[in-house]
XYZ file of C-alpha atoms in Angstrom:
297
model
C 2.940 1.368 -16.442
C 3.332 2.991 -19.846
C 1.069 5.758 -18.827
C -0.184 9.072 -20.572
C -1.289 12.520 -19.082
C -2.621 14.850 -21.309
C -4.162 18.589 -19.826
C -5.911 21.268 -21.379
C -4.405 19.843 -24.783
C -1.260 19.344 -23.708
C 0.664 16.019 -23.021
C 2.001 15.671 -19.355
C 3.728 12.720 -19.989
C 3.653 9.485 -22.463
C 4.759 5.929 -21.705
C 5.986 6.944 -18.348
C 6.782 3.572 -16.211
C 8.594 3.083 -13.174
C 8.373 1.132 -10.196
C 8.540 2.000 -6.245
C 8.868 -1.217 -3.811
C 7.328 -1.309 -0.852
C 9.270 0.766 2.086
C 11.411 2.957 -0.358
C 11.251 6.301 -0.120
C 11.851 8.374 -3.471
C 11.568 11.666 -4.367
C 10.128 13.217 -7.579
C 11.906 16.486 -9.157
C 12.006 18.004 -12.412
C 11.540 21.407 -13.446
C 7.602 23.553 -12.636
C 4.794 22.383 -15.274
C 6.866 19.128 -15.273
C 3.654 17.100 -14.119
C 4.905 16.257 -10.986
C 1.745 17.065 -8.648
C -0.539 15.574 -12.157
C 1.377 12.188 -11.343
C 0.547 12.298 -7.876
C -2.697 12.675 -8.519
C -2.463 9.805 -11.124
C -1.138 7.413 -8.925
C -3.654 8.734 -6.087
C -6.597 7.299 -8.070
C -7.665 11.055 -8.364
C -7.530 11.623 -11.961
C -6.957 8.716 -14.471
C -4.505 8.166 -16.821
C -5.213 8.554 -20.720
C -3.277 5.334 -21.570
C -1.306 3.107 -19.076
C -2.690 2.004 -16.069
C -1.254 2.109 -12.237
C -0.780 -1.194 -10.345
C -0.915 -0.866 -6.425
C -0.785 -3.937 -4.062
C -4.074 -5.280 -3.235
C -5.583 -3.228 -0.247
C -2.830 -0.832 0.167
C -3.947 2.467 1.159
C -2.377 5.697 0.061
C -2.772 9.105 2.115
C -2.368 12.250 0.040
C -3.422 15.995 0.518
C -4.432 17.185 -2.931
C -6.742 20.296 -1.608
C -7.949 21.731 1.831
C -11.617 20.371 2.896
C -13.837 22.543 4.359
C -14.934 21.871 8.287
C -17.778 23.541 10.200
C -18.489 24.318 13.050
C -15.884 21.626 13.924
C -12.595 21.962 16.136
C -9.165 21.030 15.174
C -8.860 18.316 17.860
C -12.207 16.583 16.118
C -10.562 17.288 12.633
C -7.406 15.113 13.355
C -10.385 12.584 15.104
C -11.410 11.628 11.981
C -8.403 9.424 11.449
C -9.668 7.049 13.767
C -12.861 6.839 11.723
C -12.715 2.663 12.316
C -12.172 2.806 16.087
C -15.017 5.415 16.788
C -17.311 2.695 14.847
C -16.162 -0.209 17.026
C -16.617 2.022 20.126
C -19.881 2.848 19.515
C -20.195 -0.705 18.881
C -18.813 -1.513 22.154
C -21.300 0.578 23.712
C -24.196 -1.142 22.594
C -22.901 -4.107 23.663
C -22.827 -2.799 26.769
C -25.908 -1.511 26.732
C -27.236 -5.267 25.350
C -25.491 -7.045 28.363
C -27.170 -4.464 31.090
C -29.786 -7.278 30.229
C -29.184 -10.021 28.514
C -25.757 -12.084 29.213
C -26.326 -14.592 26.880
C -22.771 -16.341 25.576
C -23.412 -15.374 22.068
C -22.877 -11.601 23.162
C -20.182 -11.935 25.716
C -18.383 -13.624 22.940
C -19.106 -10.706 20.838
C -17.880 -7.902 23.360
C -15.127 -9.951 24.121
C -14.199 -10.201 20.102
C -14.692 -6.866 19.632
C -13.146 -5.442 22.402
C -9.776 -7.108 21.565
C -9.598 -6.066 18.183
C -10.071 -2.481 19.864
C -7.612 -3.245 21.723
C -4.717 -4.356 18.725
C -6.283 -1.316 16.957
C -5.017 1.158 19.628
C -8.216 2.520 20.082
C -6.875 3.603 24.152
C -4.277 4.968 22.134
C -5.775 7.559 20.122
C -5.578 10.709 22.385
C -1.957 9.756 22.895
C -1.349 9.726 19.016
C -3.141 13.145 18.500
C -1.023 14.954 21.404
C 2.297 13.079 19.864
C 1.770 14.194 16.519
C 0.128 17.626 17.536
C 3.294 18.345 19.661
C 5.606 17.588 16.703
C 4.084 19.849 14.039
C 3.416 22.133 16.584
C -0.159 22.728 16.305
C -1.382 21.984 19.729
C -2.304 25.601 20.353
C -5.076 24.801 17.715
C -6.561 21.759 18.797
C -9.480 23.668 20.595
C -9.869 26.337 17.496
C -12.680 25.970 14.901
C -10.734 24.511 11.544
C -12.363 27.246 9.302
C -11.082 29.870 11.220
C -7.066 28.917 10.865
C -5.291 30.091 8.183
C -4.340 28.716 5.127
C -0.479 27.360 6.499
C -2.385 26.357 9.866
C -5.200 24.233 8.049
C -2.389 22.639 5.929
C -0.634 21.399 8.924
C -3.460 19.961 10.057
C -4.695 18.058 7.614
C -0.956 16.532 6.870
C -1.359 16.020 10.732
C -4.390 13.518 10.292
C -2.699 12.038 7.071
C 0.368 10.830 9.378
C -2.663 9.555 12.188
C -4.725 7.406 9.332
C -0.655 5.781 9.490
C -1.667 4.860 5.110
C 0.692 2.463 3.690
C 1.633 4.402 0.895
C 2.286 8.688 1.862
C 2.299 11.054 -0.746
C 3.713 14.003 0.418
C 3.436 17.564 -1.992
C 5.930 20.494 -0.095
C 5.339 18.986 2.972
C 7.849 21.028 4.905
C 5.946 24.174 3.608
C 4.316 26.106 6.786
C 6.576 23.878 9.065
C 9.182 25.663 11.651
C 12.529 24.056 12.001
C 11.717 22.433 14.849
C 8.494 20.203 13.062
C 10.930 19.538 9.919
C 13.288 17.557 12.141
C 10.360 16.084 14.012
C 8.675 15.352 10.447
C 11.988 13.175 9.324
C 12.617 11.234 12.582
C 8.950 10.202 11.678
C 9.481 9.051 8.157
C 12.604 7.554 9.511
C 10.455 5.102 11.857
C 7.371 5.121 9.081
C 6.763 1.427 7.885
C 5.305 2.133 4.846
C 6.308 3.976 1.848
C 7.044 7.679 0.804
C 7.096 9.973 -2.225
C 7.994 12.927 -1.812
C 7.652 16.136 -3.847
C 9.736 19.080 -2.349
C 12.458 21.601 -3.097
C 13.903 21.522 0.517
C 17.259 20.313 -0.591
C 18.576 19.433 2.854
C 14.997 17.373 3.824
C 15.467 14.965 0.636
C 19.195 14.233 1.513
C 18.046 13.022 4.969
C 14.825 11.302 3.288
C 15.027 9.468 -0.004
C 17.075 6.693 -1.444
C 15.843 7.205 -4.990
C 14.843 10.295 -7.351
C 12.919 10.512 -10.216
C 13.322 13.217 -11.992
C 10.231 13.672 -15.011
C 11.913 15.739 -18.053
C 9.993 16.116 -21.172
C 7.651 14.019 -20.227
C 9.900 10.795 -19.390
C 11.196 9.693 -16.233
C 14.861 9.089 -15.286
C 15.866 6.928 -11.663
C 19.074 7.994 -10.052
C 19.929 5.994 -6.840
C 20.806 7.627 -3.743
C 19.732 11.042 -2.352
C 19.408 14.538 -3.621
C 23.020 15.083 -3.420
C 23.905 11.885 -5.643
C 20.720 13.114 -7.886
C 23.400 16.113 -9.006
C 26.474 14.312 -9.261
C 24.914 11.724 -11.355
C 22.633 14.263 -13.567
C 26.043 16.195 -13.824
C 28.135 12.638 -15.023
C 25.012 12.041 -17.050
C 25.095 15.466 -18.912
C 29.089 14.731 -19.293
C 28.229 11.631 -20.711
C 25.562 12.648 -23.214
C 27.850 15.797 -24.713
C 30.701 13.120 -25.264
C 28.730 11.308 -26.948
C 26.868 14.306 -28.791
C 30.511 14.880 -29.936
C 31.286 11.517 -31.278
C 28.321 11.659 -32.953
C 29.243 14.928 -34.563
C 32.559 13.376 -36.012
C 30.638 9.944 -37.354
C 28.135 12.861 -39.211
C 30.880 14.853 -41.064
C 32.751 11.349 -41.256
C 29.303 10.507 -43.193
C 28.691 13.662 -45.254
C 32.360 13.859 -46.360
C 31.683 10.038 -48.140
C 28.871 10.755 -49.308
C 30.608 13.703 -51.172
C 33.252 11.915 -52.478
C 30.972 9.149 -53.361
C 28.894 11.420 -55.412
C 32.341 13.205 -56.835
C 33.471 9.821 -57.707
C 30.665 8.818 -59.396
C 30.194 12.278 -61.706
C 33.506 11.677 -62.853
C 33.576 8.600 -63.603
C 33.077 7.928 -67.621
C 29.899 6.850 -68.014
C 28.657 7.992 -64.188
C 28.899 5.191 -62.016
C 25.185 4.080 -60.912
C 26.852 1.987 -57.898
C 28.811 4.445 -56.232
C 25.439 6.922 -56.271
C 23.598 4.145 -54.864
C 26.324 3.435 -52.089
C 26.368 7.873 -51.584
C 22.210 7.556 -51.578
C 22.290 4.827 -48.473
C 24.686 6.749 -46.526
C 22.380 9.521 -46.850
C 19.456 7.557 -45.429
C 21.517 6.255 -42.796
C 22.372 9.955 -41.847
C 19.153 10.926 -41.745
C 17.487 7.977 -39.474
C 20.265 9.147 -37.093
C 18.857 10.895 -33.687
């Protein structure tokens, strides 16, 4: 909401608003240095806007991979763990419940264990191995799980990390490239996800054919403002192409209404030098026109 970006000096963007509604997916384009990965970062809460502010829906989390950590002496299978950051807490939980009713079976903690356990439960914590192989399998990086992190390379640790993005399931998934480092194989598994994901997605990417089977919307940031076309990246072109059509028409019509303008206020002016005595009015009426002309955009 009228938001402003400015870097090193220069200004990203200015006023930029828009809106995304929950479950849409949208894709941003626009030319490199456009500020496209700035505004993810913007909305991601990890730089702030100059001006403006950003307005998310209270408690909605947003899962974005803006650089590579760095993991040691940790394997890729405990990496993509860390998703599950909430369930490991309740299980240890759970244990020391356990633990607690090895000698005391008081009501007060069997009502606790029982509490706890079924919120495990609902929270899929006896799913979680089942969710790592299922989404290790479809970005193809279950050769890796028992490698140390630091020791993939930089493609490898990028698939990963998008990999435990997908398992923390956010409700809002900024995505940068995302089908960078991915075989055809995990592109087609990564959109039959999106397809079934319940929250929402923005997308930054130049694969052409992955937006077309993505996004319903596309925002395209040019010159620092932000223009919405409907539909997906195919649409984006006809409509940029019917908008460009548009613009030169009018561009032309404006082009007659100018020498229209300039031509009056030349005869005005004529008019007015030849009258006997010079006629005041009709260089006021040729003085107007000229500050109408130049207001003109």
């Amino acid at each position: 909401e009228n938001t402003k970006k400015t870097l090193g000096g220069n200004t990203i963007f200015t006023n930029l608003s828009f809106e995304v509604y929950d479950g849409e997916r949208v894709a941003i384009v626009g030319r490199n240095g456009s500020g496209k990965t700035t505004l993810f970062k913007v909305v991601a809460g990890i730089e702030q806007p100059d001006e403006g502010r950003i307005v998310k829906a209270k408690g909605q989390r947003i899962g974005y991979l803006h650089q590579i950590p760095s993991f040691e002496n940790i394997s890729v299978y405990d990496v993509l763990a860390q998703a599950f950051t909430k369930l490991h807490d309740m299980k240890a939980r759970l244990a020391q419940l356990e633990q607690k009713m090895a000698t005391e079976t008081s009501a007060k903690v069997l009502t606790q264990y029982g509490d706890l356990l079924e919120q495990y439960e609902v929270a899929g914590g006896y799913e979680i191995e089942a969710k790592i192989a299922s989404i290790s399998n479809g970005l193809k990086i279950t050769k890796l799980l028992d490698q140390p992190f630091d020791a993939l390379s930089g493609g490898e640790k990028t698939k990963v990390m998008l990999g435990q993005i997908l398992l923390q399931q956010p409700d809002i998934l900024l995505l940068d490239e995302p089908t960078n480092h991915l075989d055809l194989a995990a592109i087609e598994w990564l959109e039959d996800y999106l397809h079934y994901f319940k929250g929402t997605v923005i997308v930054i990417s130049h694969d052409r054919a992955f937006l077309n089977r993505i996004v319903q919307k596309v925002f395209e940031i040019e010159d620092g403002d932000i223009w919405v076309s409907k539909g997906n990246y195919d649409q984006y072109i006809q409509n940029k192409e019917a908008k460009i059509a548009q613009q030169f028409a009018d561009y032309q019509e404006q082009q007659k209404k100018i020498q229209k303008i300039k031509e009056a206020i030349r005869r005005l002016r004529q008019w007015a030098n030849e009258a006997s005595p010079p006629n005041p009015d009709l260089f006021r009426k040729a003085k107007k026109k000229k500050k109408m002309l130049e207001r003109m955009e």
